[in-house]
Structure formats: structure tokens, C-alpha cells
Amino acid sequence: MRVLLSLFLSLISLTLVAQQDSLSYVVIDEIVLEGNHVTKPSIVFRELTFAVGDTILDDRLNDELRISKENVQNTTLFNFVEMKVVDGDNHDVAVVIKLTERWYIWPYPYLVYSDRNLNSWYEADDFSRFSYGFDLEYKNFLGLKHTLKITAIGGYNQNYGFSYDMPYLDKNQSFGFEFGVGYKRDKEVAYETVDNKVKYLNIDDEFAKQTAYAFVKPYYRFGFRNRLFLSLEYNDTRFNDSLLSLNDDFVNSLGDNRFQYFALSATFKNDFRDEQNYPLNGHYFEVLLQKNGLGIFKTEPDEFYGKVTFDWYQPIAGRWYWATNVTTKMSSDSEVEYFLNQGLGYKNDYVRTYELYVVDASNFALMKNNLKFAIMNPTTRYIPFIKNERFGKIHFALYANVFFDCAYSWGVPEYRLSNIDNRFIFGTGVGVDFVTYYDKVVRFEYGVNDMGETGLFIHLVAPI
């Protein structure tokens, strides 16, 4: 019986070997890194879908290289990533990865307008509303992708802070941890929305709001494209008494000008974009759940909200591309403190052509759509008088696009309703996007909204 079993297993083994020989495959014999003068090899190897000793079918090899290249590029540690396969003996191959590292230590000069966006700042017509200082950022500290950040900003609105991010603390390079502390003082604070435009309070020689904060953020990365973030943040904010007298809904804390609370959040991110700063292919999915107020302080808010974001990027044909974004936010309470309520018009949640307006809705649904044409595909050039590849080797691209955005909001109390609250709004237009290295994007857009208003708008991030 044992003899028969042995013969049977031998036949199966020979059959498998014969099948393997009939397939075209390679064996990764070596992975060679070039150009990682600062970055530790383990940081790059973490992003590869293959390792030394792996067997890969020929028809899968290009996909494995492409996905691995995108993973390495999206670490934001490198300006350029190139991969090539060098044939060896039999089926053995070596993968050579050439890296052009970024400059990691940046004392960013800080000169920023104090409004929600560039167009709102220009409309205010007050050029004294600048904050200035620096952000000292070390993005690849110790060559381990740690980020050390020190902020010192004075002027109109002031911010002093420190944060440290350590993405890989365990052997499997999956668990990370970030923490930070800071202190902010704002000369000018939004205290009310009238006709969907924000009104600001500016008190001479005083600060309208002062905030001390601290946060811890553990997170876990599973696979290559999935991350789960947990965050616990403490805020201790003191408001000028004038703010409370101007808007009864500014805080709901019995007139107390000190507002303390904890915020707890969980965020899941599924990121399959080919590039993070200006994607052309892939998708991105994010779910955020946040609770403001944990019942510890008497002045705490009691708000829970969820927010879902989905982005889709699709090459059409040749130089044509399509992109769509859908974002939905829903809150447990429509009577949120004014200084915490951010609906449409804040951060990246806005309908293009409505940049000058806000909708203080606790619930909204937003869709953005872009049809774009590559006037100039991503192009690499060398600046002859700069010998350092980190700065002398640059890439840039230029895109023309047509856009259509729309949104619907609900949850604005009736006594605060204005002309674009709790209804459907939309905007459409054309634009030009300029994209270059170090994740820089400049957008110029001209459009019209459903109220018949037209305008030229400028932004410094990708539209979707």
C-alpha cells in the first residue's frame, strides 16, 4: 500500500512539474535598489507585491511591476520611480528599481490668507489678513518615513504646534502612530452666516479665539491599499465674549466662553488611485465616523456624524479622462454649535462656481464630475543649471477640462434658511489644470451657477 501511495504522489509531482515547465514564468532572484540614499530598503520593500524567491507568470509580471511602482510612488518619498527587469540564468530575473528621492527637510515659508479659499479672501479686499511664519517639516526622518513637523506661525492668525508620525512600528510594518500638541490664536473668527456668506468678527488688539489642543492617532495598514485610523483629540477653546453676544447659536454652553471637549473618530480608507496628488485611473473610498463630545465636560457638544467619500477615475481613450466624486455627510443633530458646523463650502466639499458661498447644513450630498483632455501628457525635463536630481529633474502636465457639480442639502433649521439652503444647486464650466512635481497643482476655472452668476476661480489642489 505504501509503495502504491508513493508512486501516486510521485506521478502528481511529475505532473505539476510538467505543467509548470509548460507555463512561461520568471523567478525573482534579486531586487536591486538604486538612489535610496536616505530611505531604508525596508520602506521600499514594504510596497512591493513581490519578494525575492517569488515565481510570477509572464502575463502577470507587468501588472505586478505597475502596481508596485504606484505603491512606491504614493509613499510621496520619491519624485520618480523606475522599474526594469534584467534577465538572468534560466527563469531567474533581477528587478532593478531606480529611485529619485525628494528633498525631505523643508522649512516652508508660510504666507496664507485667512479665508476659506483664495476667492473669498480676494472678495474681502483686505490685504492685512495674512498669517506668516514657517512649517519645519522633516518627511523622511531617519529614512523610515517618519514625519516630524514643527509649526510657528504669527501674524493675523497664529499657530504653534508639534507633531510626530511613525508609520511602521511593528515587524510587519502595519501599525503606525501619530501624536501632536499645539496652540492657536485667531484674530478673526466666523461668527454667523447671512445669505450664505460668512460674517467675521475682528477685535482690535485682541484675539477672538484661543485654542489649546492635543491628539493621538493610532492606525493600521492591511494589504497595500487599506488603512484604518483612530483618533482621539482634546480641545480647550476660549472665545471672546463679543462672539457669544453676536450669535446665540455660536455655542450651546449656557454662555460660558470656555469650551472643552474630546472628539473621537474612526476613518477607513481604501485607496486604489494611480497617483494621490492628481489621479487619472483608479478609485478612492473613505468612511469617517466622528463623535464630538464624550460626556466628560459640561460645555461639550453632543454630535455624531458620518461622512462617505467615493472617487472614480477612468481613462476613456487616448488623451481623454473622466473623474467623478460623490460625498455624503449625515449628522445626528441639526442644532450643532455654529463654530463646529461645516457643511457645503468648507475644505473640498463645495460646488464649483459656489466658492463664495457656504451652506451650514448638517446633511448634504455632493457630486462632482470632470471630463478632461491632456493638452500635454506628463513630461519629464532636466533643468541644465541644476545638477541635483531632486530639483533639476522635473515633470509637468497640462489638462483642459469641462466640469459639472451639483449638491443637495438638508437639515438647516427654518429660522436660519437662506436662498440656497435645503435645495438642489449646481454649477458648470471649463478649466485648465497645471500639474508639476512635489505634488503641486494650480487650477484656473471659469463657470456659471444655477443663479446665473459667473466667475473665474483659482485653486491649488486637484478638483477631484
PDB file of N, CA, C and O in Angstrom, residues 49-81:
ATOM      1  N   THR A  49       4.698  44.147  -4.411  1.00  0.00           N
ATOM      2  CA  THR A  49       3.786  42.996  -4.377  1.00  0.00           C
ATOM      3  C   THR A  49       4.516  41.684  -4.574  1.00  0.00           C
ATOM      4  O   THR A  49       3.888  40.627  -4.626  1.00  0.00           O
ATOM      5  N   PHE A  50       5.832  41.725  -4.703  1.00  0.00           N
ATOM      6  CA  PHE A  50       6.645  40.524  -4.890  1.00  0.00           C
ATOM      7  C   PHE A  50       7.875  40.618  -4.006  1.00  0.00           C
ATOM      8  O   PHE A  50       8.234  41.688  -3.509  1.00  0.00           O
ATOM      9  N   ALA A  51       8.533  39.481  -3.811  1.00  0.00           N
ATOM     10  CA  ALA A  51       9.740  39.417  -2.993  1.00  0.00           C
ATOM     11  C   ALA A  51      10.717  38.453  -3.647  1.00  0.00           C
ATOM     12  O   ALA A  51      10.368  37.708  -4.578  1.00  0.00           O
ATOM     13  N   VAL A  52      11.943  38.460  -3.171  1.00  0.00           N
ATOM     14  CA  VAL A  52      12.960  37.550  -3.698  1.00  0.00           C
ATOM     15  C   VAL A  52      12.510  36.107  -3.474  1.00  0.00           C
ATOM     16  O   VAL A  52      12.064  35.734  -2.380  1.00  0.00           O
ATOM     17  N   GLY A  53      12.606  35.302  -4.526  1.00  0.00           N
ATOM     18  CA  GLY A  53      12.186  33.909  -4.468  1.00  0.00           C
ATOM     19  C   GLY A  53      10.796  33.650  -5.021  1.00  0.00           C
ATOM     20  O   GLY A  53      10.429  32.492  -5.237  1.00  0.00           O
ATOM     21  N   ASP A  54      10.023  34.734  -5.275  1.00  0.00           N
ATOM     22  CA  ASP A  54       8.665  34.552  -5.805  1.00  0.00           C
ATOM     23  C   ASP A  54       8.703  34.112  -7.267  1.00  0.00           C
ATOM     24  O   ASP A  54       9.573  34.542  -8.038  1.00  0.00           O
ATOM     25  N   THR A  55       7.750  33.274  -7.621  1.00  0.00           N
ATOM     26  CA  THR A  55       7.553  32.864  -9.020  1.00  0.00           C
ATOM     27  C   THR A  55       6.354  33.601  -9.577  1.00  0.00           C
ATOM     28  O   THR A  55       5.269  33.579  -8.980  1.00  0.00           O
ATOM     29  N   ILE A  56       6.535  34.267 -10.725  1.00  0.00           N
ATOM     30  CA  ILE A  56       5.474  35.087 -11.319  1.00  0.00           C
ATOM     31  C   ILE A  56       5.307  34.696 -12.775  1.00  0.00           C
ATOM     32  O   ILE A  56       6.290  34.624 -13.529  1.00  0.00           O
ATOM     33  N   LEU A  57       4.073  34.444 -13.180  1.00  0.00           N
ATOM     34  CA  LEU A  57       3.793  34.147 -14.585  1.00  0.00           C
ATOM     35  C   LEU A  57       4.078  35.383 -15.436  1.00  0.00           C
ATOM     36  O   LEU A  57       3.851  36.518 -15.008  1.00  0.00           O
ATOM     37  N   ASP A  58       4.538  35.148 -16.651  1.00  0.00           N
ATOM     38  CA  ASP A  58       4.896  36.260 -17.532  1.00  0.00           C
ATOM     39  C   ASP A  58       3.736  37.222 -17.772  1.00  0.00           C
ATOM     40  O   ASP A  58       3.924  38.437 -17.838  1.00  0.00           O
ATOM     41  N   ASP A  59       2.528  36.682 -17.907  1.00  0.00           N
ATOM     42  CA  ASP A  59       1.398  37.562 -18.196  1.00  0.00           C
ATOM     43  C   ASP A  59       0.948  38.356 -16.976  1.00  0.00           C
ATOM     44  O   ASP A  59       0.064  39.208 -17.071  1.00  0.00           O
ATOM     45  N   ARG A  60       1.551  38.078 -15.819  1.00  0.00           N
ATOM     46  CA  ARG A  60       1.264  38.857 -14.606  1.00  0.00           C
ATOM     47  C   ARG A  60       2.378  39.815 -14.242  1.00  0.00           C
ATOM     48  O   ARG A  60       2.186  40.720 -13.425  1.00  0.00           O
ATOM     49  N   LEU A  61       3.534  39.656 -14.849  1.00  0.00           N
ATOM     50  CA  LEU A  61       4.709  40.409 -14.418  1.00  0.00           C
ATOM     51  C   LEU A  61       4.511  41.914 -14.578  1.00  0.00           C
ATOM     52  O   LEU A  61       4.818  42.689 -13.660  1.00  0.00           O
ATOM     53  N   ASN A  62       4.010  42.358 -15.723  1.00  0.00           N
ATOM     54  CA  ASN A  62       3.835  43.794 -15.939  1.00  0.00           C
ATOM     55  C   ASN A  62       2.857  44.415 -14.948  1.00  0.00           C
ATOM     56  O   ASN A  62       3.063  45.542 -14.474  1.00  0.00           O
ATOM     57  N   ASP A  63       1.795  43.672 -14.631  1.00  0.00           N
ATOM     58  CA  ASP A  63       0.841  44.187 -13.644  1.00  0.00           C
ATOM     59  C   ASP A  63       1.475  44.305 -12.264  1.00  0.00           C
ATOM     60  O   ASP A  63       1.236  45.285 -11.539  1.00  0.00           O
ATOM     61  N   GLU A  64       2.269  43.313 -11.889  1.00  0.00           N
ATOM     62  CA  GLU A  64       2.930  43.363 -10.590  1.00  0.00           C
ATOM     63  C   GLU A  64       3.891  44.557 -10.522  1.00  0.00           C
ATOM     64  O   GLU A  64       3.975  45.248  -9.502  1.00  0.00           O
ATOM     65  N   LEU A  65       4.620  44.798 -11.607  1.00  0.00           N
ATOM     66  CA  LEU A  65       5.540  45.942 -11.639  1.00  0.00           C
ATOM     67  C   LEU A  65       4.774  47.262 -11.587  1.00  0.00           C
ATOM     68  O   LEU A  65       5.177  48.193 -10.884  1.00  0.00           O
ATOM     69  N   ARG A  66       3.671  47.356 -12.320  1.00  0.00           N
ATOM     70  CA  ARG A  66       2.893  48.597 -12.342  1.00  0.00           C
ATOM     71  C   ARG A  66       2.310  48.910 -10.965  1.00  0.00           C
ATOM     72  O   ARG A  66       2.419  50.051 -10.482  1.00  0.00           O
ATOM     73  N   ILE A  67       1.691  47.912 -10.346  1.00  0.00           N
ATOM     74  CA  ILE A  67       1.090  48.135  -9.030  1.00  0.00           C
ATOM     75  C   ILE A  67       2.163  48.489  -8.001  1.00  0.00           C
ATOM     76  O   ILE A  67       1.984  49.386  -7.171  1.00  0.00           O
ATOM     77  N   SER A  68       3.290  47.797  -8.049  1.00  0.00           N
ATOM     78  CA  SER A  68       4.371  48.077  -7.109  1.00  0.00           C
ATOM     79  C   SER A  68       4.919  49.487  -7.317  1.00  0.00           C
ATOM     80  O   SER A  68       5.214  50.207  -6.347  1.00  0.00           O
ATOM     81  N   LYS A  69       5.043  49.893  -8.572  1.00  0.00           N
ATOM     82  CA  LYS A  69       5.526  51.246  -8.855  1.00  0.00           C
ATOM     83  C   LYS A  69       4.563  52.289  -8.292  1.00  0.00           C
ATOM     84  O   LYS A  69       4.985  53.290  -7.696  1.00  0.00           O
ATOM     85  N   GLU A  70       3.267  52.086  -8.481  1.00  0.00           N
ATOM     86  CA  GLU A  70       2.279  53.014  -7.928  1.00  0.00           C
ATOM     87  C   GLU A  70       2.374  53.059  -6.410  1.00  0.00           C
ATOM     88  O   GLU A  70       2.299  54.141  -5.802  1.00  0.00           O
ATOM     89  N   ASN A  71       2.540  51.896  -5.779  1.00  0.00           N
ATOM     90  CA  ASN A  71       2.662  51.864  -4.316  1.00  0.00           C
ATOM     91  C   ASN A  71       3.856  52.667  -3.838  1.00  0.00           C
ATOM     92  O   ASN A  71       3.770  53.441  -2.871  1.00  0.00           O
ATOM     93  N   VAL A  72       4.998  52.480  -4.491  1.00  0.00           N
ATOM     94  CA  VAL A  72       6.215  53.201  -4.090  1.00  0.00           C
ATOM     95  C   VAL A  72       6.052  54.695  -4.356  1.00  0.00           C
ATOM     96  O   VAL A  72       6.422  55.532  -3.521  1.00  0.00           O
ATOM     97  N   GLN A  73       5.475  55.048  -5.509  1.00  0.00           N
ATOM     98  CA  GLN A  73       5.283  56.457  -5.841  1.00  0.00           C
ATOM     99  C   GLN A  73       4.360  57.138  -4.834  1.00  0.00           C
ATOM    100  O   GLN A  73       4.578  58.300  -4.455  1.00  0.00           O
ATOM    101  N   ASN A  74       3.347  56.433  -4.367  1.00  0.00           N
ATOM    102  CA  ASN A  74       2.372  57.023  -3.458  1.00  0.00           C
ATOM    103  C   ASN A  74       2.848  57.109  -2.016  1.00  0.00           C
ATOM    104  O   ASN A  74       2.111  57.585  -1.156  1.00  0.00           O
ATOM    105  N   THR A  75       4.064  56.667  -1.742  1.00  0.00           N
ATOM    106  CA  THR A  75       4.646  56.961  -0.426  1.00  0.00           C
ATOM    107  C   THR A  75       4.972  58.443  -0.307  1.00  0.00           C
ATOM    108  O   THR A  75       5.203  58.930   0.805  1.00  0.00           O
ATOM    109  N   THR A  76       5.000  59.159  -1.445  1.00  0.00           N
ATOM    110  CA  THR A  76       5.378  60.579  -1.544  1.00  0.00           C
ATOM    111  C   THR A  76       6.818  60.832  -1.099  1.00  0.00           C
ATOM    112  O   THR A  76       7.180  61.959  -0.766  1.00  0.00           O
ATOM    113  N   LEU A  77       7.629  59.787  -1.109  1.00  0.00           N
ATOM    114  CA  LEU A  77       9.046  59.943  -0.753  1.00  0.00           C
ATOM    115  C   LEU A  77       9.917  60.184  -1.982  1.00  0.00           C
ATOM    116  O   LEU A  77      11.076  60.604  -1.827  1.00  0.00           O
ATOM    117  N   PHE A  78       9.384  59.943  -3.174  1.00  0.00           N
ATOM    118  CA  PHE A  78      10.209  59.982  -4.375  1.00  0.00           C
ATOM    119  C   PHE A  78       9.548  60.820  -5.464  1.00  0.00           C
ATOM    120  O   PHE A  78       8.329  60.776  -5.647  1.00  0.00           O
ATOM    121  N   ASN A  79      10.364  61.571  -6.172  1.00  0.00           N
ATOM    122  CA  ASN A  79       9.869  62.302  -7.330  1.00  0.00           C
ATOM    123  C   ASN A  79       9.659  61.369  -8.518  1.00  0.00           C
ATOM    124  O   ASN A  79       8.717  61.536  -9.296  1.00  0.00           O
ATOM    125  N   PHE A  80      10.551  60.397  -8.666  1.00  0.00           N
ATOM    126  CA  PHE A  80      10.477  59.475  -9.796  1.00  0.00           C
ATOM    127  C   PHE A  80      10.782  58.065  -9.320  1.00  0.00           C
ATOM    128  O   PHE A  80      11.659  57.860  -8.472  1.00  0.00           O
ATOM    129  N   VAL A  81      10.059  57.093  -9.898  1.00  0.00           N
ATOM    130  CA  VAL A  81      10.282  55.670  -9.623  1.00  0.00           C
ATOM    131  C   VAL A  81      10.308  54.954 -10.970  1.00  0.00           C
ATOM    132  O   VAL A  81       9.368  55.061 -11.753  1.00  0.00           O
TER     133      VAL A  81
END
